[in-house]
PDB file of C-alpha atoms in Angstrom:
ATOM      1  CA  MET A  10     -58.670  69.071  65.117  1.00 66.00           C
ATOM      2  CA  GLY A  11     -56.362  67.021  67.331  1.00 78.00           C
ATOM      3  CA  LYS A  12     -52.728  66.095  66.993  1.00 84.00           C
ATOM      4  CA  ASP A  13     -51.339  64.260  64.024  1.00 81.00           C
ATOM      5  CA  TYR A  14     -49.120  61.434  65.256  1.00 86.00           C
ATOM      6  CA  ARG A  15     -47.876  60.318  61.861  1.00 84.00           C
ATOM      7  CA  ASN A  16     -44.597  58.499  61.704  1.00 90.00           C
ATOM      8  CA  ARG A  17     -43.949  59.564  58.112  1.00 89.00           C
ATOM      9  CA  SER A  18     -44.736  62.513  55.891  1.00 88.00           C
ATOM     10  CA  LYS A  19     -47.769  62.691  53.641  1.00 88.00           C
ATOM     11  CA  THR A  20     -47.437  61.319  50.127  1.00 91.00           C
ATOM     12  CA  THR A  21     -50.647  62.707  48.643  1.00 93.00           C
ATOM     13  CA  ARG A  22     -52.789  65.790  48.894  1.00 93.00           C
ATOM     14  CA  SER A  23     -56.467  65.528  48.100  1.00 93.00           C
ATOM     15  CA  PRO A  24     -57.990  68.288  45.967  1.00 95.00           C
ATOM     16  CA  ARG A  25     -59.415  71.416  47.604  1.00 95.00           C
ATOM     17  CA  ARG A  26     -62.611  71.264  45.583  1.00 96.00           C
ATOM     18  CA  PRO A  27     -63.852  67.677  45.612  1.00 95.00           C
ATOM     19  CA  PHE A  28     -66.537  67.998  42.920  1.00 96.00           C
ATOM     20  CA  GLU A  29     -64.953  70.136  40.192  1.00 97.00           C
ATOM     21  CA  LYS A  30     -66.141  68.537  36.950  1.00 98.00           C
ATOM     22  CA  GLU A  31     -63.164  69.414  34.729  1.00 97.00           C
ATOM     23  CA  ARG A  32     -60.681  68.070  37.272  1.00 97.00           C
ATOM     24  CA  LEU A  33     -62.713  64.891  37.819  1.00 97.00           C
ATOM     25  CA  ASP A  34     -62.830  64.232  34.067  1.00 98.00           C
ATOM     26  CA  ARG A  35     -59.113  64.942  33.659  1.00 97.00           C
ATOM     27  CA  GLU A  36     -58.211  62.587  36.521  1.00 97.00           C
ATOM     28  CA  LEU A  37     -60.497  59.846  35.232  1.00 97.00           C
ATOM     29  CA  LYS A  38     -58.865  60.077  31.810  1.00 98.00           C
ATOM     30  CA  LEU A  39     -55.395  59.745  33.381  1.00 98.00           C
ATOM     31  CA  VAL A  40     -56.537  56.746  35.434  1.00 97.00           C
ATOM     32  CA  GLY A  41     -57.816  55.085  32.257  1.00 97.00           C
ATOM     33  CA  VAL A  42     -54.891  55.889  29.966  1.00 97.00           C
ATOM     34  CA  TYR A  43     -52.161  54.906  32.430  1.00 98.00           C
ATOM     35  CA  GLY A  44     -54.063  52.025  34.091  1.00 97.00           C
ATOM     36  CA  LEU A  45     -53.928  53.415  37.614  1.00 97.00           C
ATOM     37  CA  LYS A  46     -55.670  51.751  40.552  1.00 97.00           C
ATOM     38  CA  ASN A  47     -57.336  54.880  41.891  1.00 96.00           C
ATOM     39  CA  LYS A  48     -57.153  58.665  41.824  1.00 97.00           C
ATOM     40  CA  ARG A  49     -54.870  58.710  44.840  1.00 97.00           C
ATOM     41  CA  GLU A  50     -52.088  57.576  42.485  1.00 97.00           C
ATOM     42  CA  VAL A  51     -52.736  60.699  40.373  1.00 97.00           C
ATOM     43  CA  TRP A  52     -52.759  62.886  43.477  1.00 97.00           C
ATOM     44  CA  ARG A  53     -49.453  61.375  44.625  1.00 97.00           C
ATOM     45  CA  VAL A  54     -47.780  62.303  41.329  1.00 97.00           C
ATOM     46  CA  GLN A  55     -49.306  65.790  41.458  1.00 97.00           C
ATOM     47  CA  TYR A  56     -47.980  66.241  45.000  1.00 97.00           C
ATOM     48  CA  THR A  57     -44.469  65.144  43.976  1.00 96.00           C
ATOM     49  CA  LEU A  58     -44.579  67.439  40.968  1.00 97.00           C
ATOM     50  CA  SER A  59     -45.753  70.389  43.080  1.00 96.00           C
ATOM     51  CA  LYS A  60     -42.862  69.894  45.531  1.00 96.00           C
ATOM     52  CA  ILE A  61     -40.324  69.775  42.679  1.00 97.00           C
ATOM     53  CA  ARG A  62     -41.844  72.868  41.082  1.00 97.00           C
ATOM     54  CA  SER A  63     -41.833  74.782  44.380  1.00 97.00           C
ATOM     55  CA  VAL A  64     -38.119  74.029  44.842  1.00 97.00           C
ATOM     56  CA  ALA A  65     -37.454  75.212  41.279  1.00 97.00           C
ATOM     57  CA  ARG A  66     -39.474  78.403  41.865  1.00 97.00           C
ATOM     58  CA  HIS A  67     -37.512  79.119  45.049  1.00 97.00           C
ATOM     59  CA  LEU A  68     -34.194  78.590  43.250  1.00 97.00           C
ATOM     60  CA  MET A  69     -35.269  80.875  40.400  1.00 96.00           C
ATOM     61  CA  THR A  70     -35.754  83.751  42.862  1.00 96.00           C
ATOM     62  CA  LEU A  71     -32.042  83.590  43.748  1.00 96.00           C
ATOM     63  CA  PRO A  72     -29.456  85.421  41.612  1.00 96.00           C
ATOM     64  CA  GLU A  73     -28.047  83.553  38.605  1.00 93.00           C
ATOM     65  CA  LYS A  74     -24.535  83.086  40.056  1.00 94.00           C
ATOM     66  CA  ASP A  75     -25.663  82.235  43.598  1.00 96.00           C
ATOM     67  CA  PRO A  76     -23.785  79.126  44.826  1.00 96.00           C
ATOM     68  CA  GLN A  77     -26.952  77.644  46.344  1.00 96.00           C
ATOM     69  CA  ARG A  78     -28.816  78.043  43.053  1.00 96.00           C
ATOM     70  CA  GLU A  79     -25.956  76.554  41.045  1.00 96.00           C
ATOM     71  CA  PHE A  80     -25.461  73.577  43.369  1.00 97.00           C
ATOM     72  CA  GLN A  81     -29.080  72.698  44.185  1.00 97.00           C
ATOM     73  CA  GLY A  82     -30.338  73.609  40.710  1.00 96.00           C
ATOM     74  CA  GLY A  83     -27.696  71.420  39.072  1.00 96.00           C
ATOM     75  CA  ALA A  84     -28.552  68.525  41.395  1.00 97.00           C
ATOM     76  CA  LEU A  85     -32.273  68.890  40.655  1.00 97.00           C
ATOM     77  CA  LEU A  86     -31.695  69.004  36.890  1.00 97.00           C
ATOM     78  CA  MET A  87     -29.380  65.992  37.038  1.00 97.00           C
ATOM     79  CA  ARG A  88     -31.888  63.976  39.059  1.00 97.00           C
ATOM     80  CA  LEU A  89     -34.728  64.798  36.670  1.00 97.00           C
ATOM     81  CA  SER A  90     -32.524  63.980  33.664  1.00 97.00           C
ATOM     82  CA  LYS A  91     -31.601  60.585  35.150  1.00 96.00           C
ATOM     83  CA  MET A  92     -35.290  59.866  35.639  1.00 96.00           C
ATOM     84  CA  GLY A  93     -35.894  60.707  31.979  1.00 95.00           C
ATOM     85  CA  LEU A  94     -38.149  63.683  32.681  1.00 96.00           C
ATOM     86  CA  LEU A  95     -35.828  66.263  31.115  1.00 96.00           C
ATOM     87  CA  SER A  96     -33.814  65.836  27.919  1.00 94.00           C
ATOM     88  CA  GLU A  97     -30.240  67.042  27.416  1.00 93.00           C
ATOM     89  CA  SER A  98     -31.479  70.187  25.660  1.00 95.00           C
ATOM     90  CA  GLU A  99     -33.762  71.106  28.591  1.00 94.00           C
ATOM     91  CA  GLN A 100     -31.111  71.753  31.251  1.00 94.00           C
ATOM     92  CA  LYS A 101     -32.638  74.916  32.760  1.00 94.00           C
ATOM     93  CA  LEU A 102     -34.884  75.512  35.739  1.00 94.00           C
ATOM     94  CA  ASP A 103     -37.512  77.001  33.408  1.00 95.00           C
ATOM     95  CA  TYR A 104     -38.136  73.550  31.953  1.00 97.00           C
ATOM     96  CA  VAL A 105     -38.718  72.112  35.427  1.00 97.00           C
ATOM     97  CA  LEU A 106     -41.747  74.385  35.730  1.00 96.00           C
ATOM     98  CA  GLY A 107     -43.029  72.954  32.432  1.00 96.00           C
ATOM     99  CA  LEU A 108     -43.122  69.351  33.685  1.00 97.00           C
ATOM    100  CA  THR A 109     -46.516  67.660  33.570  1.00 97.00           C
ATOM    101  CA  VAL A 110     -48.201  64.784  35.375  1.00 97.00           C
ATOM    102  CA  GLU A 111     -48.222  62.828  32.090  1.00 97.00           C
ATOM    103  CA  LYS A 112     -44.410  62.932  31.891  1.00 97.00           C
ATOM    104  CA  PHE A 113     -44.166  61.448  35.379  1.00 97.00           C
ATOM    105  CA  LEU A 114     -46.773  58.779  34.645  1.00 97.00           C
ATOM    106  CA  SER A 115     -44.983  57.786  31.428  1.00 97.00           C
ATOM    107  CA  ARG A 116     -41.838  56.932  33.455  1.00 97.00           C
ATOM    108  CA  ARG A 117     -43.629  54.413  35.699  1.00 97.00           C
ATOM    109  CA  LEU A 118     -42.694  50.742  35.365  1.00 97.00           C
ATOM    110  CA  GLN A 119     -46.271  49.863  34.418  1.00 97.00           C
ATOM    111  CA  THR A 120     -46.198  52.255  31.458  1.00 97.00           C
ATOM    112  CA  CYS A 121     -42.692  51.209  30.374  1.00 97.00           C
ATOM    113  CA  VAL A 122     -43.594  47.497  30.377  1.00 96.00           C
ATOM    114  CA  PHE A 123     -46.565  48.164  28.093  1.00 97.00           C
ATOM    115  CA  SER A 124     -45.681  51.069  25.805  1.00 95.00           C
ATOM    116  CA  THR A 125     -41.886  51.144  25.606  1.00 93.00           C
ATOM    117  CA  LEU A 126     -40.897  47.481  25.951  1.00 93.00           C
ATOM    118  CA  LYS A 127     -44.089  45.798  24.643  1.00 94.00           C
ATOM    119  CA  LEU A 128     -43.900  42.969  27.224  1.00 93.00           C
ATOM    120  CA  ALA A 129     -47.641  43.186  27.937  1.00 94.00           C
ATOM    121  CA  LYS A 130     -50.778  43.150  25.800  1.00 95.00           C
ATOM    122  CA  SER A 131     -52.392  46.119  27.581  1.00 96.00           C
ATOM    123  CA  ILE A 132     -51.676  48.635  30.326  1.00 97.00           C
ATOM    124  CA  HIS A 133     -53.817  46.566  32.726  1.00 97.00           C
ATOM    125  CA  HIS A 134     -51.979  43.383  31.743  1.00 96.00           C
ATOM    126  CA  SER A 135     -48.671  45.083  32.520  1.00 97.00           C
ATOM    127  CA  ARG A 136     -49.932  45.950  36.015  1.00 97.00           C
ATOM    128  CA  CYS A 137     -50.907  42.306  36.578  1.00 97.00           C
ATOM    129  CA  LEU A 138     -47.511  41.077  35.339  1.00 96.00           C
ATOM    130  CA  ILE A 139     -45.716  43.404  37.736  1.00 97.00           C
ATOM    131  CA  ARG A 140     -47.889  42.537  40.750  1.00 97.00           C
ATOM    132  CA  GLN A 141     -47.526  38.802  40.022  1.00 96.00           C
ATOM    133  CA  ARG A 142     -43.709  39.141  40.081  1.00 95.00           C
ATOM    134  CA  HIS A 143     -43.018  38.422  36.411  1.00 94.00           C
ATOM    135  CA  ILE A 144     -40.938  41.575  35.819  1.00 96.00           C
ATOM    136  CA  ARG A 145     -37.451  42.435  37.014  1.00 96.00           C
ATOM    137  CA  VAL A 146     -35.321  45.554  36.680  1.00 97.00           C
ATOM    138  CA  GLY A 147     -31.691  44.549  36.443  1.00 95.00           C
ATOM    139  CA  ARG A 148     -31.198  41.841  39.054  1.00 94.00           C
ATOM    140  CA  ASN A 149     -34.045  43.036  41.287  1.00 96.00           C
ATOM    141  CA  LEU A 150     -37.547  41.599  41.097  1.00 96.00           C
ATOM    142  CA  VAL A 151     -39.938  44.561  41.218  1.00 97.00           C
ATOM    143  CA  ASN A 152     -43.619  44.130  42.048  1.00 96.00           C
ATOM    144  CA  VAL A 153     -44.536  47.814  42.408  1.00 97.00           C
ATOM    145  CA  PRO A 154     -46.299  49.261  39.321  1.00 97.00           C
ATOM    146  CA  SER A 155     -45.474  52.843  40.353  1.00 97.00           C
ATOM    147  CA  PHE A 156     -41.692  52.148  40.381  1.00 97.00           C
ATOM    148  CA  MET A 157     -40.022  55.058  38.565  1.00 97.00           C
ATOM    149  CA  VAL A 158     -37.759  53.683  35.832  1.00 97.00           C
ATOM    150  CA  ASN A 159     -34.698  55.817  35.200  1.00 95.00           C
ATOM    151  CA  VAL A 160     -32.952  56.067  31.840  1.00 96.00           C
ATOM    152  CA  ASP A 161     -30.141  53.636  32.718  1.00 95.00           C
ATOM    153  CA  SER A 162     -32.373  50.875  34.092  1.00 95.00           C
ATOM    154  CA  GLU A 163     -34.902  51.120  31.235  1.00 94.00           C
ATOM    155  CA  LYS A 164     -32.715  48.789  29.163  1.00 95.00           C
ATOM    156  CA  LEU A 165     -32.617  46.278  32.027  1.00 96.00           C
ATOM    157  CA  VAL A 166     -36.379  45.734  32.373  1.00 96.00           C
ATOM    158  CA  GLU A 167     -37.271  42.162  31.374  1.00 94.00           C
ATOM    159  CA  TYR A 168     -39.057  39.038  32.511  1.00 94.00           C
ATOM    160  CA  ALA A 169     -37.897  37.521  35.796  1.00 92.00           C
ATOM    161  CA  HIS A 170     -35.860  34.298  35.800  1.00 89.00           C
ATOM    162  CA  THR A 171     -38.626  32.543  37.732  1.00 87.00           C
ATOM    163  CA  SER A 172     -41.339  33.662  35.308  1.00 88.00           C
ATOM    164  CA  PRO A 173     -42.617  31.081  32.811  1.00 87.00           C
ATOM    165  CA  LEU A 174     -43.489  33.923  30.420  1.00 88.00           C
ATOM    166  CA  GLY A 175     -39.933  34.838  29.501  1.00 82.00           C
ATOM    167  CA  ASN A 176     -38.196  31.685  30.626  1.00 71.00           C
ATOM    168  CA  THR A 177     -38.645  28.797  28.192  1.00 70.00           C
ATOM    169  CA  ALA A 178     -36.734  26.395  30.457  1.00 69.00           C
ATOM    170  CA  ARG A 179     -39.600  25.728  32.872  1.00 76.00           C
ATOM    171  CA  PRO A 180     -43.218  25.801  31.659  1.00 80.00           C
ATOM    172  CA  GLY A 181     -45.997  27.303  33.756  1.00 81.00           C
ATOM    173  CA  ARG A 182     -48.310  25.430  36.100  1.00 87.00           C
ATOM    174  CA  VAL A 183     -51.073  24.828  33.555  1.00 90.00           C
ATOM    175  CA  LYS A 184     -48.682  23.621  30.880  1.00 88.00           C
ATOM    176  CA  ARG A 185     -46.933  21.294  33.339  1.00 89.00           C
ATOM    177  CA  LYS A 186     -50.298  19.756  34.242  1.00 93.00           C
ATOM    178  CA  ALA A 187     -51.196  19.329  30.561  1.00 94.00           C
ATOM    179  CA  LEU A 188     -47.824  17.708  29.839  1.00 92.00           C
ATOM    180  CA  ALA A 189     -48.232  15.365  32.816  1.00 94.00           C
ATOM    181  CA  LYS A 190     -51.722  14.438  31.665  1.00 94.00           C
ATOM    182  CA  ALA A 191     -50.518  13.803  28.097  1.00 94.00           C
ATOM    183  CA  LYS A 192     -47.637  11.707  29.392  1.00 92.00           C
ATOM    184  CA  GLU A 193     -50.008   9.761  31.622  1.00 91.00           C
ATOM    185  CA  GLY A 194     -52.400   9.226  28.730  1.00 85.00           C
ATOM    186  CA  GLY A 195     -49.522   8.151  26.447  1.00 75.00           C
ATOM    187  CA  ASP A 196     -48.350   5.514  28.932  1.00 66.00           C
ATOM    188  CA  GLU A 197     -51.790   3.897  29.032  1.00 57.00           C
ATOM    189  CA  ASP A 198     -51.829   3.558  25.230  1.00 49.00           C
ATOM    190  CA  ASP A 199     -48.500   1.718  25.282  1.00 47.00           C
ATOM    191  CA  VAL A 200     -49.639  -0.827  27.899  1.00 42.00           C
TER     192      VAL A 200
END
């Protein structure tokens, strides 16, 4: 097999059975609905979810009043609540085991720009807007479609200052050319 000289940990885990029809169909549907680039993005979310679930399962084996369970369990629940994956009524470790891939994918910036904020015409358009640096979260320009939007920063997602889409002060490149051409054509009529 050889040694693995990775400088960082793995972010995805490929499926054990590569040609399982039900799984392939399920993944393809997720890729289509959420506008993902490839199935590796689905696998990355599944891997993150499996790590969170394994931590929750380990904490559930500890006694109810164990200090480690109270501290780490509370931190896990708070983190998931800030991300918008758990509501205020779901503040138990049992609900962590009920999390799905769809809940994670619905908190991505790409999904929020399209479905929640309606800044894009389609899920694919929202991915293009993000990659082309038209979207910012708070004061930060974000060009990563898989950016996880937490509950607090969801209100701060908007067009970037430099973007001609949201900024009416400076028109885009095509419109500037058209205006220059119209101005040039108007000057010739006057002369």
